[in-house]
Tab-separated table of C-alpha atoms in Angstrom:
chain	number	residue	atom	x	y	z
A	235	MET	CA	38.163	-16.189	-4.372
A	236	ALA	CA	35.420	-13.655	-5.133
A	237	LYS	CA	34.135	-15.694	-8.053
A	238	GLN	CA	34.033	-18.946	-6.104
A	239	ILE	CA	32.295	-17.451	-3.114
A	240	SER	CA	29.573	-15.911	-5.271
A	241	GLU	CA	29.029	-19.309	-6.932
A	242	MET	CA	28.802	-21.046	-3.558
A	243	LEU	CA	26.489	-18.414	-2.140
A	244	LYS	CA	23.947	-18.987	-4.883
A	245	GLY	CA	22.395	-22.009	-3.254
A	246	THR	CA	22.512	-20.697	0.295
A	247	LEU	CA	21.622	-17.021	0.096
A	248	ASP	CA	17.874	-17.683	0.394
A	249	GLY	CA	18.473	-19.410	3.715
A	250	ILE	CA	20.861	-16.687	4.897
A	251	VAL	CA	18.318	-13.950	4.184
A	252	LEU	CA	15.513	-15.909	5.865
A	253	ALA	CA	17.784	-16.354	8.890
A	254	ILE	CA	18.200	-12.573	9.055
A	255	LEU	CA	14.444	-12.094	8.788
A	256	ALA	CA	13.894	-14.650	11.558
A	257	ASP	CA	15.420	-12.083	13.884
A	258	ARG	CA	13.019	-9.300	12.918
A	259	PRO	CA	11.186	-7.886	9.873
A	260	ALA	CA	13.253	-5.674	7.579
A	261	TYR	CA	13.221	-3.901	4.230
A	262	GLY	CA	15.604	-4.414	1.329
A	263	TYR	CA	18.329	-1.975	2.252
A	264	GLU	CA	18.367	-3.077	5.915
A	265	ILE	CA	18.808	-6.682	4.812
A	266	THR	CA	21.706	-5.785	2.518
A	267	SER	CA	23.465	-3.777	5.223
A	268	GLN	CA	22.967	-6.543	7.804
A	269	LEU	CA	24.527	-8.989	5.365
A	270	ARG	CA	27.475	-6.614	5.033
A	271	ASP	CA	27.762	-6.481	8.828
A	272	HIS	CA	27.940	-10.274	8.799
A	273	GLY	CA	30.892	-10.112	6.415
A	274	PHE	CA	29.127	-10.639	3.088
A	275	SER	CA	30.612	-7.418	1.779
A	276	ASP	CA	30.389	-7.999	-1.966
A	277	ILE	CA	26.645	-8.490	-2.080
A	278	VAL	CA	24.785	-5.846	-4.072
A	279	GLU	CA	21.284	-4.561	-3.447
A	280	GLY	CA	19.939	-5.791	-6.780
A	281	THR	CA	20.832	-9.395	-5.977
A	282	ILE	CA	19.059	-9.173	-2.653
A	283	TYR	CA	16.056	-7.550	-4.276
A	284	ALA	CA	15.788	-10.328	-6.869
A	285	LEU	CA	15.988	-12.829	-4.017
A	286	LEU	CA	13.278	-11.021	-2.048
A	287	VAL	CA	10.991	-11.140	-5.083
A	288	ARG	CA	11.628	-14.886	-5.222
A	289	ILE	CA	10.949	-15.656	-1.566
A	290	GLU	CA	7.792	-13.563	-1.790
A	291	GLN	CA	6.658	-15.573	-4.827
A	292	ARG	CA	7.374	-18.799	-2.958
A	293	GLY	CA	5.250	-17.602	-0.047
A	294	PHE	CA	8.007	-17.532	2.617
A	295	VAL	CA	7.433	-13.929	3.657
A	296	ASP	CA	4.571	-11.525	4.191
A	297	VAL	CA	5.019	-8.101	2.681
A	298	ALA	CA	3.747	-4.784	4.016
A	299	LYS	CA	4.179	-1.450	2.288
A	300	VAL	CA	5.321	1.154	4.780
A	301	PRO	CA	5.423	4.862	3.827
A	302	SER	CA	8.910	6.420	3.923
A	303	GLU	CA	9.920	10.054	4.475
A	304	LYS	CA	11.324	10.322	0.980
A	305	GLY	CA	10.547	8.319	-2.139
A	306	PRO	CA	8.144	5.417	-2.658
A	307	PRO	CA	6.830	3.244	0.196
A	308	ARG	CA	9.257	0.598	1.449
A	309	LYS	CA	8.384	-3.076	1.264
A	310	VAL	CA	8.909	-4.614	4.692
A	311	TYR	CA	9.397	-8.384	4.721
A	312	THR	CA	8.258	-10.597	7.604
A	313	LEU	CA	9.082	-14.276	7.866
A	314	ASN	CA	5.860	-16.350	7.998
A	315	ALA	CA	5.131	-19.954	9.026
A	316	LYS	CA	6.005	-21.368	5.609
A	317	GLY	CA	9.278	-19.437	5.593
A	318	ARG	CA	10.134	-20.681	9.073
A	319	GLU	CA	9.545	-24.233	7.912
A	320	TYR	CA	11.885	-23.658	4.959
A	321	LEU	CA	14.489	-22.126	7.281
A	322	ASP	CA	14.387	-25.168	9.600
A	323	GLU	CA	14.906	-27.417	6.610
A	324	PHE	CA	17.723	-25.161	5.409
A	325	TRP	CA	19.604	-25.504	8.715
A	326	THR	CA	19.193	-29.281	8.669
A	327	THR	CA	20.505	-29.447	5.102
A	328	TRP	CA	23.314	-27.069	5.946
A	329	SER	CA	24.478	-29.171	8.913
A	330	PHE	CA	24.450	-32.255	6.719
A	331	LEU	CA	26.391	-30.538	3.951
A	332	SER	CA	29.015	-28.910	6.139
A	333	GLU	CA	29.561	-32.149	8.073
A	334	ARG	CA	30.109	-34.110	4.854
A	335	ILE	CA	32.421	-31.508	3.384
A	336	GLU	CA	34.418	-31.254	6.605
A	337	GLU	CA	34.696	-35.036	6.668
A	338	LEU	CA	35.885	-35.016	3.095
A	339	ARG	CA	38.534	-32.448	3.926
A	340	ASN	CA	39.791	-34.471	6.876
A	341	THR	CA	39.970	-37.648	4.812
A	342	SER	CA	41.850	-35.992	1.973
A	343	SER	CA	44.299	-34.135	4.222
A	344	HIS	CA	44.923	-37.444	6.014
A	345	LEU	CA	45.746	-39.026	2.648
A	346	ASP	CA	47.985	-36.080	1.769
A	347	GLY	CA	49.894	-36.690	4.953
A	348	GLU	CA	50.445	-40.351	4.148
A	349	GLY	CA	51.675	-39.577	0.665
A	350	LYS	CA	54.623	-37.570	1.922
B	118	MET	CA	-17.663	-10.378	-23.804
B	119	ALA	CA	-16.734	-8.308	-26.813
B	120	ALA	CA	-13.388	-7.499	-25.215
B	121	GLY	CA	-12.520	-11.199	-25.532
B	122	TRP	CA	-11.853	-11.397	-29.240
B	123	ILE	CA	-10.660	-7.806	-29.551
B	124	GLU	CA	-7.971	-8.482	-26.948
B	125	THR	CA	-6.805	-11.585	-28.806
B	126	VAL	CA	-6.098	-9.294	-31.746
B	127	THR	CA	-4.710	-6.266	-29.914
B	128	GLY	CA	-3.230	-7.809	-26.766
B	129	SER	CA	-4.538	-7.237	-23.253
B	130	PHE	CA	-5.871	-3.736	-22.509
B	131	GLU	CA	-4.874	-4.145	-18.890
B	132	ASP	CA	-1.234	-4.882	-19.801
B	133	LYS	CA	-1.174	-1.853	-22.108
B	134	LYS	CA	-2.441	0.345	-19.290
B	135	ARG	CA	0.229	-1.019	-16.935
B	136	TRP	CA	2.887	-0.436	-19.590
B	137	ARG	CA	1.844	3.206	-19.997
B	138	GLN	CA	1.925	3.699	-16.217
B	139	TYR	CA	5.355	2.087	-16.086
B	140	LYS	CA	6.639	4.456	-18.795
B	141	ALA	CA	5.235	7.466	-16.935
B	142	ARG	CA	6.882	6.428	-13.648
B	143	LYS	CA	10.168	5.904	-15.443
B	144	GLN	CA	10.081	9.470	-16.772
B	145	ASN	CA	10.286	10.761	-13.195
B	146	LEU	CA	13.604	9.050	-12.473
B	147	PRO	CA	16.883	11.007	-12.497
B	148	GLN	CA	18.712	10.644	-15.806
B	149	ASN	CA	21.405	8.175	-14.648
B	150	TYR	CA	18.859	5.801	-13.072
B	151	ARG	CA	16.775	6.030	-16.247
B	152	THR	CA	19.827	5.071	-18.315
B	153	ALA	CA	20.363	2.062	-16.049
B	154	ILE	CA	16.740	0.915	-16.190
B	155	ASP	CA	16.636	1.365	-19.990
B	156	GLY	CA	19.669	-0.880	-20.296
B	157	LEU	CA	18.138	-3.544	-18.057
B	158	GLU	CA	14.786	-3.269	-19.825
B	159	ARG	CA	16.422	-3.872	-23.186
B	160	TYR	CA	18.307	-6.895	-21.858
B	161	PHE	CA	15.130	-8.349	-20.344
B	162	MET	CA	13.280	-7.928	-23.647
B	163	TYR	CA	15.950	-9.761	-25.648
B	164	ALA	CA	17.355	-12.317	-23.236
B	165	GLY	CA	14.174	-12.856	-21.253
B	166	ALA	CA	12.024	-13.908	-24.207
B	167	ILE	CA	8.998	-13.510	-21.983
B	168	VAL	CA	5.880	-14.148	-24.000
B	169	LYS	CA	3.271	-13.657	-21.312
B	170	GLY	CA	2.316	-10.003	-21.086
B	171	ASP	CA	1.178	-10.009	-17.460
B	172	ILE	CA	4.369	-11.735	-16.267
B	173	MET	CA	6.506	-9.305	-18.235
B	174	MET	CA	4.640	-6.354	-16.724
B	175	GLN	CA	5.098	-7.797	-13.238
B	176	MET	CA	8.816	-8.072	-13.904
B	177	MET	CA	9.128	-4.498	-15.182
B	178	GLU	CA	7.155	-3.151	-12.218
B	179	ASP	CA	9.336	-5.078	-9.760
B	180	LEU	CA	12.425	-3.658	-11.454
B	181	LEU	CA	11.002	-0.154	-11.294
B	182	ASP	CA	10.228	-0.545	-7.564
B	183	LEU	CA	13.887	-1.376	-6.991
B	184	ILE	CA	15.245	1.489	-9.112
B	185	GLU	CA	12.824	4.081	-7.687
B	186	GLN	CA	13.812	3.135	-4.146
B	187	ALA	CA	17.480	3.242	-5.061
B	188	ALA	CA	17.063	6.681	-6.643
B	189	ALA	CA	15.256	7.968	-3.532
B	190	ASP	CA	18.049	6.640	-1.285
B	191	ALA	CA	20.700	7.926	-3.730
B	192	THR	CA	22.210	4.416	-3.855
B	193	PRO	CA	25.006	4.415	-6.445
B	194	ILE	CA	24.138	2.389	-9.558
B	195	ARG	CA	27.159	0.101	-8.969
B	196	ASP	CA	25.787	-0.789	-5.546
B	197	ILE	CA	22.524	-1.893	-7.147
B	198	VAL	CA	23.746	-4.032	-10.019
B	199	GLY	CA	27.328	-4.804	-8.954
B	200	ASP	CA	30.405	-5.315	-11.135
B	201	ASN	CA	28.608	-7.792	-13.339
B	202	PRO	CA	25.219	-6.410	-14.421
B	203	VAL	CA	24.572	-9.500	-16.574
B	204	GLU	CA	24.736	-11.717	-13.501
B	205	PHE	CA	22.242	-9.482	-11.713
B	206	ALA	CA	19.942	-9.431	-14.762
B	207	GLU	CA	20.033	-13.223	-15.055
B	208	ALA	CA	19.255	-13.687	-11.349
B	209	PHE	CA	16.356	-11.281	-11.740
B	210	LEU	CA	15.021	-13.047	-14.834
B	211	LEU	CA	14.973	-16.428	-13.074
B	212	ASN	CA	12.001	-15.221	-11.050
B	213	TYR	CA	9.836	-14.956	-14.132
B	214	GLU	CA	10.592	-18.336	-15.696
B	215	ASP	CA	6.871	-19.084	-16.021
B	216	GLY	CA	6.525	-16.462	-18.703
B	217	ARG	CA	9.531	-17.453	-20.776
B	218	TRP	CA	9.302	-18.815	-24.278
B	219	VAL	CA	11.786	-21.580	-23.424
B	220	ASN	CA	9.267	-22.977	-20.926
B	221	LYS	CA	7.232	-24.406	-23.803
B	222	GLU	CA	10.302	-26.219	-25.078
B	223	ARG	CA	11.188	-27.451	-21.587
B	224	LYS	CA	7.736	-28.996	-21.311
B	225	ARG	CA	8.126	-30.531	-24.762
B	226	LEU	CA	11.460	-32.076	-23.770
B	227	THR	CA	10.023	-33.446	-20.502
B	228	ASP	CA	7.074	-34.937	-22.400
B	229	SER	CA	9.359	-36.517	-25.018
B	230	ILE	CA	11.419	-38.220	-22.348
B	231	ASP	CA	8.275	-39.401	-20.538
B	232	LYS	CA	7.067	-40.834	-23.819
B	233	ALA	CA	10.419	-42.503	-24.458
B	234	VAL	CA	10.353	-44.098	-20.991
B	235	SER	CA	6.820	-45.404	-21.504
B	236	GLU	CA	7.811	-46.881	-24.880
B	237	SER	CA	10.630	-48.944	-23.447
């Protein structure tokens, strides 16, 4: 199951991370641990970091460097207007997708039932 | 500017300066994090085929930001790259597509198909 879930997450992780940032600004490690709290336990920090680089490049977040007690400054990510727009679109797409897939499951299980 | 033609021969001075700074920052990492970043760096050089110096430098600096932070937080290396480091490296590389050699060929393919469509 681990392999399949990581494949399926690929297309949706951007939206999931933006949804977390919609709540409040956060830095990389906070985002990873919040994802873990939400049950995405296999996600590693590097993957999230690569994703954060991407959403920054696409202009969905504003980035501020905040000094930390130890080590280099932390990059704190804040969802901006463009990111919010993307997130709205993501939820619309997600509803569409999950509805269709659910429908497909109901149709096929119905057929399974008839076959017996 | 004189720098113009010299830089076409030697490569960008700015990129060289960034590369030296990157190397210096890397030296300050604990040994195990340095081993990890060296491995990733090598993979990015070979598999990335990034031909644009400034994009490559951006990528290496982004990687270093991640590793430095991880070292400061004492995040285990496995928690950074996961069980499949290649998967992580590929996801990371995707962000720098603009600088990849294959981009030229992608454009060539797109143009060929456009041409083919216009010929029919």
